[in-house]
């Protein structure tokens, strides 16, 4: 039995790591990919997780398989492609630690995850199912993703969705919006950034925008991540903002995924999302903000996820 299974991209993040003696930039190889990052956060917090996705049958793919194992993520849903290489992403950090990406995915193995690659028994053995939109960018993996999430819905699994929009990976942003809207139809838990919320609704006011999504898709919990400013949330008609934590930021890669991992960790203890009180939601968001903040204090994504003891330490220190 797994607490949560996630489906999507697993790739190499090449993260800036100083310079050579000649002044040339150095990049450190790290495992990445938003769904796997979410699982890494949950595993570090003590939950049982499993991953479904495709990598190349190459040195990078083998490294990623080992990275899942090291992070205590069950890799039985990981498939290897002999034809297509592992997807690569170069992470560029600005002076504040904020990042942008250059992808090498023309195509990448993650795009080739097919319906027959989906281990339905892993979904059946999980309490929650999580997915994003990067596996929806191209037809083969999109078909597999929607097949898997439909199976999860039929099995009454709680479903988490993070659009995680990367505009450069889509041929057409109108197609991106269409596919993300398909994903929203399945979601019980939605995590978006401010930019993604505006992209999906055409509305910059968070209260109005989240209400539009809630009314159209009846998603019980919506979280809008605001970086160091914390998180805005909507739980039905209730809304609120929980400020973030002040930490020394090294690298923001994976911070939103860590936040979502924190949310899902807390929700594993909740039987009925609709019955949550506003104080319960605020407690969940505060915990998740702490997980996200701590993930920014180290380089990389999977490797930067905090332990439960570290999260509680930050929460307790903030209360003093």
Short mmCIF file of C-alpha atoms in Angstrom, two decimals:
data_model
loop_
_atom_site.label_atom_id
_atom_site.label_comp_id
_atom_site.label_asym_id
_atom_site.label_seq_id
_atom_site.Cartn_x
_atom_site.Cartn_y
_atom_site.Cartn_z
CA UNK A 1 0.00 0.00 0.00
CA UNK A 2 1.23 3.47 -0.90
CA UNK A 3 0.19 6.79 0.56
CA UNK A 4 0.57 8.52 -2.80
CA UNK A 5 1.55 7.76 -6.37
CA UNK A 6 2.59 10.49 -8.82
CA UNK A 7 2.80 10.36 -12.59
CA UNK A 8 4.82 12.63 -14.85
CA UNK A 9 8.26 13.85 -15.83
CA UNK A 10 11.49 12.68 -14.22
CA UNK A 11 14.49 14.53 -15.59
CA UNK A 12 17.96 15.85 -14.93
CA UNK A 13 18.22 19.35 -13.46
CA UNK A 14 21.64 20.82 -14.20
CA UNK A 15 22.01 23.39 -11.42
CA UNK A 16 24.67 26.17 -11.40
CA UNK A 17 27.60 25.18 -9.21
CA UNK A 18 30.22 27.90 -9.47
CA UNK A 19 32.94 28.24 -12.08
CA UNK A 20 36.04 26.43 -13.26
CA UNK A 21 39.49 27.93 -12.80
CA UNK A 22 39.10 29.35 -16.31
CA UNK A 23 35.86 31.13 -15.40
CA UNK A 24 33.56 28.69 -17.22
CA UNK A 25 30.26 27.85 -15.50
CA UNK A 26 29.93 24.52 -13.72
CA UNK A 27 26.61 22.66 -13.53
CA UNK A 28 25.75 20.02 -10.94
CA UNK A 29 23.63 17.05 -12.02
CA UNK A 30 20.50 16.66 -9.86
CA UNK A 31 17.36 14.58 -10.18
CA UNK A 32 14.27 16.69 -10.84
CA UNK A 33 10.77 16.82 -12.26
CA UNK A 34 7.85 18.27 -10.32
CA UNK A 35 5.87 15.06 -9.61
CA UNK A 36 9.00 13.28 -8.37
CA UNK A 37 9.90 16.33 -6.25
CA UNK A 38 6.49 16.15 -4.56
CA UNK A 39 7.05 12.47 -3.80
CA UNK A 40 10.54 13.20 -2.46
CA UNK A 41 9.06 15.72 -0.02
CA UNK A 42 6.48 13.20 1.16
CA UNK A 43 9.04 10.39 1.47
CA UNK A 44 11.35 12.62 3.52
CA UNK A 45 8.39 13.33 5.81
CA UNK A 46 7.92 9.58 6.29
CA UNK A 47 5.24 8.60 3.76
CA UNK A 48 5.21 5.66 1.30
CA UNK A 49 5.37 6.86 -2.29
CA UNK A 50 5.57 5.45 -5.82
CA UNK A 51 6.42 7.03 -9.18
CA UNK A 52 5.10 6.38 -12.70
CA UNK A 53 7.05 7.79 -15.65
CA UNK A 54 9.56 7.17 -18.44
CA UNK A 55 13.27 7.93 -18.77
CA UNK A 56 15.90 7.04 -21.35
CA UNK A 57 17.81 3.78 -21.12
CA UNK A 58 20.98 5.80 -20.67
CA UNK A 59 23.34 6.95 -17.91
CA UNK A 60 20.97 9.78 -16.95
CA UNK A 61 18.02 7.39 -16.71
CA UNK A 62 19.97 4.99 -14.49
CA UNK A 63 21.01 7.94 -12.30
CA UNK A 64 17.36 8.94 -11.94
CA UNK A 65 16.32 5.42 -11.00
CA UNK A 66 18.98 5.41 -8.28
CA UNK A 67 17.84 8.86 -7.16
CA UNK A 68 14.29 7.56 -6.66
CA UNK A 69 15.60 4.65 -4.62
CA UNK A 70 17.79 6.94 -2.49
CA UNK A 71 14.76 9.15 -1.86
CA UNK A 72 12.77 6.04 -0.81
CA UNK A 73 10.37 6.43 -3.74
CA UNK A 74 9.24 3.08 -5.17
CA UNK A 75 10.46 2.96 -8.82
CA UNK A 76 8.36 0.02 -10.05
CA UNK A 77 6.36 2.36 -12.30
CA UNK A 78 9.53 3.71 -13.97
CA UNK A 79 9.88 2.61 -17.61
CA UNK A 80 13.04 2.86 -19.75
CA UNK A 81 13.01 3.92 -23.41
CA UNK A 82 15.71 2.45 -25.66
CA UNK A 83 14.87 4.91 -28.47
CA UNK A 84 14.50 8.30 -26.73
CA UNK A 85 16.97 9.91 -24.29
CA UNK A 86 16.25 11.23 -20.82
CA UNK A 87 14.94 14.81 -20.68
CA UNK A 88 17.43 17.44 -19.47
CA UNK A 89 16.80 20.88 -17.95
CA UNK A 90 19.42 23.54 -17.29
CA UNK A 91 18.45 25.73 -14.33
CA UNK A 92 19.50 29.39 -14.43
CA UNK A 93 19.48 31.24 -11.10
CA UNK A 94 19.34 35.02 -10.69
CA UNK A 95 20.90 36.94 -7.78
CA UNK A 96 17.81 36.27 -5.60
CA UNK A 97 17.92 32.52 -6.21
CA UNK A 98 14.90 32.61 -8.54
CA UNK A 99 15.14 30.29 -11.50
CA UNK A 100 14.41 29.89 -15.18
CA UNK A 101 14.84 26.78 -17.35
CA UNK A 102 16.27 25.63 -20.68
CA UNK A 103 14.89 22.22 -21.69
CA UNK A 104 16.42 19.55 -23.92
CA UNK A 105 13.32 17.57 -24.88
CA UNK A 106 13.13 17.18 -28.66
CA UNK A 107 11.71 14.67 -27.80
CA UNK A 108 12.47 13.43 -24.29
CA UNK A 109 11.64 10.00 -22.92
CA UNK A 110 9.02 11.40 -20.51
CA UNK A 111 6.89 12.39 -23.54
CA UNK A 112 6.75 8.73 -24.61
CA UNK A 113 4.99 7.30 -21.55
CA UNK A 114 2.22 5.20 -23.12
CA UNK A 115 -1.07 3.84 -21.82
CA UNK A 116 0.35 0.30 -21.74
CA UNK A 117 3.17 1.55 -19.47
CA UNK A 118 0.74 2.47 -16.67
CA UNK A 119 0.82 -0.01 -13.75
CA UNK A 120 -2.83 0.16 -12.69
CA UNK A 121 -2.14 -1.96 -9.61
CA UNK A 122 0.12 0.79 -8.22
CA UNK A 123 -2.72 3.32 -8.55
CA UNK A 124 -5.14 0.86 -6.94
CA UNK A 125 -2.78 0.42 -3.97
CA UNK A 126 -2.42 4.19 -3.34
CA UNK A 127 -4.52 6.57 -1.25
CA UNK A 128 -3.78 9.61 -3.44
CA UNK A 129 -2.86 10.28 -7.06
CA UNK A 130 -0.84 13.34 -8.13
CA UNK A 131 -0.07 14.65 -11.61
CA UNK A 132 0.95 17.81 -13.47
CA UNK A 133 0.59 19.25 -16.96
CA UNK A 134 4.04 18.56 -18.42
CA UNK A 135 2.92 15.00 -19.18
CA UNK A 136 -0.02 16.56 -21.08
CA UNK A 137 2.11 18.52 -23.58
CA UNK A 138 2.24 15.79 -26.24
CA UNK A 139 -0.28 13.21 -27.41
CA UNK A 140 1.26 9.91 -26.25
CA UNK A 141 1.97 10.88 -22.64
CA UNK A 142 -1.23 12.98 -22.48
CA UNK A 143 -3.31 9.94 -23.40
CA UNK A 144 -1.50 7.87 -20.76
CA UNK A 145 -1.90 10.57 -18.11
CA UNK A 146 -5.63 11.02 -18.68
CA UNK A 147 -6.08 7.24 -18.70
CA UNK A 148 -4.28 6.97 -15.34
CA UNK A 149 -6.13 9.86 -13.68
CA UNK A 150 -9.46 8.48 -14.92
CA UNK A 151 -8.59 5.13 -13.33
CA UNK A 152 -7.66 6.91 -10.10
CA UNK A 153 -11.02 8.74 -10.14
CA UNK A 154 -12.88 5.48 -10.72
CA UNK A 155 -11.04 4.00 -7.73
CA UNK A 156 -12.14 7.00 -5.60
CA UNK A 157 -8.57 8.13 -4.98
CA UNK A 158 -8.01 11.70 -3.82
CA UNK A 159 -6.49 13.58 -6.77
CA UNK A 160 -3.92 16.39 -6.63
CA UNK A 161 -3.07 18.52 -9.66
CA UNK A 162 -0.31 21.08 -10.22
CA UNK A 163 -0.45 22.69 -13.70
CA UNK A 164 3.23 23.71 -13.37
CA UNK A 165 3.06 25.66 -16.64
CA UNK A 166 6.31 25.75 -18.62
CA UNK A 167 5.36 27.79 -21.69
CA UNK A 168 8.43 26.74 -23.71
CA UNK A 169 7.34 23.08 -23.58
CA UNK A 170 4.01 23.74 -25.30
CA UNK A 171 3.65 24.26 -29.05
CA UNK A 172 0.60 26.44 -28.45
CA UNK A 173 -0.55 28.11 -25.21
CA UNK A 174 -4.22 27.79 -26.15
CA UNK A 175 -3.64 24.02 -26.30
CA UNK A 176 -1.91 24.27 -22.90
CA UNK A 177 -4.98 25.95 -21.42
CA UNK A 178 -7.27 23.32 -22.95
CA UNK A 179 -5.24 20.41 -21.55
CA UNK A 180 -4.86 21.99 -18.12
CA UNK A 181 -8.63 22.55 -18.05
CA UNK A 182 -9.04 18.82 -18.70
CA UNK A 183 -6.82 18.14 -15.70
CA UNK A 184 -8.83 20.52 -13.50
CA UNK A 185 -11.94 18.37 -14.03
CA UNK A 186 -10.36 15.60 -11.94
CA UNK A 187 -8.77 17.63 -9.14
CA UNK A 188 -9.67 17.57 -5.45
CA UNK A 189 -6.56 19.60 -4.60
CA UNK A 190 -5.10 22.27 -6.88
CA UNK A 191 -1.81 24.12 -6.49
CA UNK A 192 -1.08 27.04 -8.82
CA UNK A 193 1.22 30.04 -8.96
CA UNK A 194 -0.13 33.58 -9.37
CA UNK A 195 0.96 33.59 -13.01
CA UNK A 196 -0.74 30.26 -13.71
CA UNK A 197 -3.94 31.44 -12.05
CA UNK A 198 -4.05 34.53 -14.26
CA UNK A 199 -3.22 32.44 -17.35
CA UNK A 200 -6.10 30.05 -16.65
CA UNK A 201 -8.74 32.64 -15.75
CA UNK A 202 -7.67 35.92 -17.35
CA UNK A 203 -8.22 37.46 -13.90
CA UNK A 204 -5.45 38.94 -11.73
CA UNK A 205 -7.56 39.26 -8.57
CA UNK A 206 -6.92 36.04 -6.61
CA UNK A 207 -10.30 36.01 -4.90
CA UNK A 208 -12.18 36.34 -8.19
CA UNK A 209 -9.87 33.98 -10.09
CA UNK A 210 -9.99 31.16 -7.52
CA UNK A 211 -13.75 31.57 -7.25
CA UNK A 212 -14.04 31.16 -11.03
CA UNK A 213 -12.13 27.87 -10.84
CA UNK A 214 -14.04 26.70 -7.77
CA UNK A 215 -17.42 27.42 -9.36
CA UNK A 216 -16.50 25.80 -12.68
CA UNK A 217 -14.68 22.70 -11.42
CA UNK A 218 -15.88 22.32 -7.80
CA UNK A 219 -12.32 21.83 -6.50
CA UNK A 220 -12.50 21.71 -2.66
CA UNK A 221 -9.00 23.05 -1.98
CA UNK A 222 -7.12 25.60 -4.08
CA UNK A 223 -3.67 26.89 -3.12
CA UNK A 224 -1.95 29.84 -4.81
CA UNK A 225 1.76 29.89 -3.98
CA UNK A 226 3.29 33.36 -3.56
CA UNK A 227 6.99 32.58 -3.05
CA UNK A 228 8.44 34.18 0.07
CA UNK A 229 5.06 35.90 0.66
CA UNK A 230 3.45 32.58 1.54
CA UNK A 231 0.19 31.23 0.17
CA UNK A 232 -3.36 32.31 -0.63
CA UNK A 233 -5.96 29.57 -0.29
CA UNK A 234 -9.60 28.89 -1.08
CA UNK A 235 -11.65 26.21 0.68
CA UNK A 236 -15.10 26.53 -0.83
CA UNK A 237 -16.35 30.00 0.08
CA UNK A 238 -13.58 30.51 2.67
CA UNK A 239 -10.37 32.25 1.61
CA UNK A 240 -7.26 33.45 3.36
CA UNK A 241 -3.56 34.20 3.24
CA UNK A 242 -0.81 32.62 5.33
CA UNK A 243 2.58 34.40 5.28
CA UNK A 244 5.78 32.55 4.47
CA UNK A 245 8.88 31.93 6.58
CA UNK A 246 12.05 34.00 6.46
CA UNK A 247 15.02 31.78 5.56
CA UNK A 248 18.32 32.20 3.74
CA UNK A 249 17.46 31.27 0.15
CA UNK A 250 20.05 29.33 -1.85
CA UNK A 251 17.93 27.82 -4.64
CA UNK A 252 14.15 27.99 -5.15
CA UNK A 253 14.07 24.92 -7.43
CA UNK A 254 11.44 22.52 -6.08
CA UNK A 255 10.07 24.91 -3.43
CA UNK A 256 6.52 24.78 -4.78
CA UNK A 257 6.73 21.00 -5.02
CA UNK A 258 7.96 20.84 -1.42
CA UNK A 259 5.02 23.04 -0.40
CA UNK A 260 2.58 20.71 -2.14
CA UNK A 261 4.25 17.70 -0.54
CA UNK A 262 3.60 19.36 2.82
CA UNK A 263 -0.05 19.94 1.94
CA UNK A 264 -0.58 16.34 0.84
CA UNK A 265 1.22 15.03 3.93
CA UNK A 266 -1.27 16.82 6.18
CA UNK A 267 -4.26 15.83 4.02
CA UNK A 268 -3.39 12.14 4.37
CA UNK A 269 -4.70 12.53 7.93
CA UNK A 270 -7.95 14.16 6.78
CA UNK A 271 -10.92 11.91 6.00
CA UNK A 272 -13.26 14.58 4.63
CA UNK A 273 -11.72 17.66 2.96
CA UNK A 274 -15.08 19.43 2.80
CA UNK A 275 -15.43 19.24 6.59
CA UNK A 276 -12.16 21.10 7.26
CA UNK A 277 -12.48 24.26 9.36
CA UNK A 278 -10.71 27.43 8.28
CA UNK A 279 -8.30 26.99 11.21
CA UNK A 280 -7.48 23.49 9.92
CA UNK A 281 -6.65 24.82 6.46
CA UNK A 282 -4.46 27.56 7.92
CA UNK A 283 -2.57 24.95 9.94
CA UNK A 284 -2.05 22.84 6.80
CA UNK A 285 -0.78 25.86 4.84
CA UNK A 286 1.55 26.95 7.66
CA UNK A 287 3.09 23.47 7.76
CA UNK A 288 3.42 23.40 3.95
CA UNK A 289 4.98 26.89 3.90
CA UNK A 290 7.63 25.62 6.32
CA UNK A 291 8.40 22.61 4.10
CA UNK A 292 8.66 24.88 1.04
CA UNK A 293 10.86 27.42 2.82
CA UNK A 294 13.32 24.80 4.08
CA UNK A 295 13.63 23.33 0.57
CA UNK A 296 15.06 26.67 -0.65
CA UNK A 297 17.96 26.56 1.82
CA UNK A 298 19.87 23.93 -0.21
CA UNK A 299 20.66 23.40 -3.90
CA UNK A 300 18.66 21.01 -6.01
CA UNK A 301 15.11 19.74 -5.62
CA UNK A 302 14.84 16.10 -4.56
CA UNK A 303 18.01 16.39 -2.49
CA UNK A 304 16.82 19.54 -0.67
CA UNK A 305 13.62 18.23 0.94
CA UNK A 306 13.46 18.65 4.75
CA UNK A 307 12.75 16.07 7.44
CA UNK A 308 9.72 16.24 9.72
CA UNK A 309 12.02 17.20 12.61
CA UNK A 310 13.42 20.14 10.60
CA UNK A 311 9.91 21.32 9.75
CA UNK A 312 8.78 21.15 13.37
CA UNK A 313 11.93 22.98 14.45
CA UNK A 314 11.17 25.86 12.07
CA UNK A 315 7.52 25.95 13.17
CA UNK A 316 8.47 25.97 16.85
CA UNK A 317 11.14 28.66 16.40
CA UNK A 318 8.67 30.91 14.59
CA UNK A 319 6.23 30.62 17.49
CA UNK A 320 8.77 31.84 20.07
#
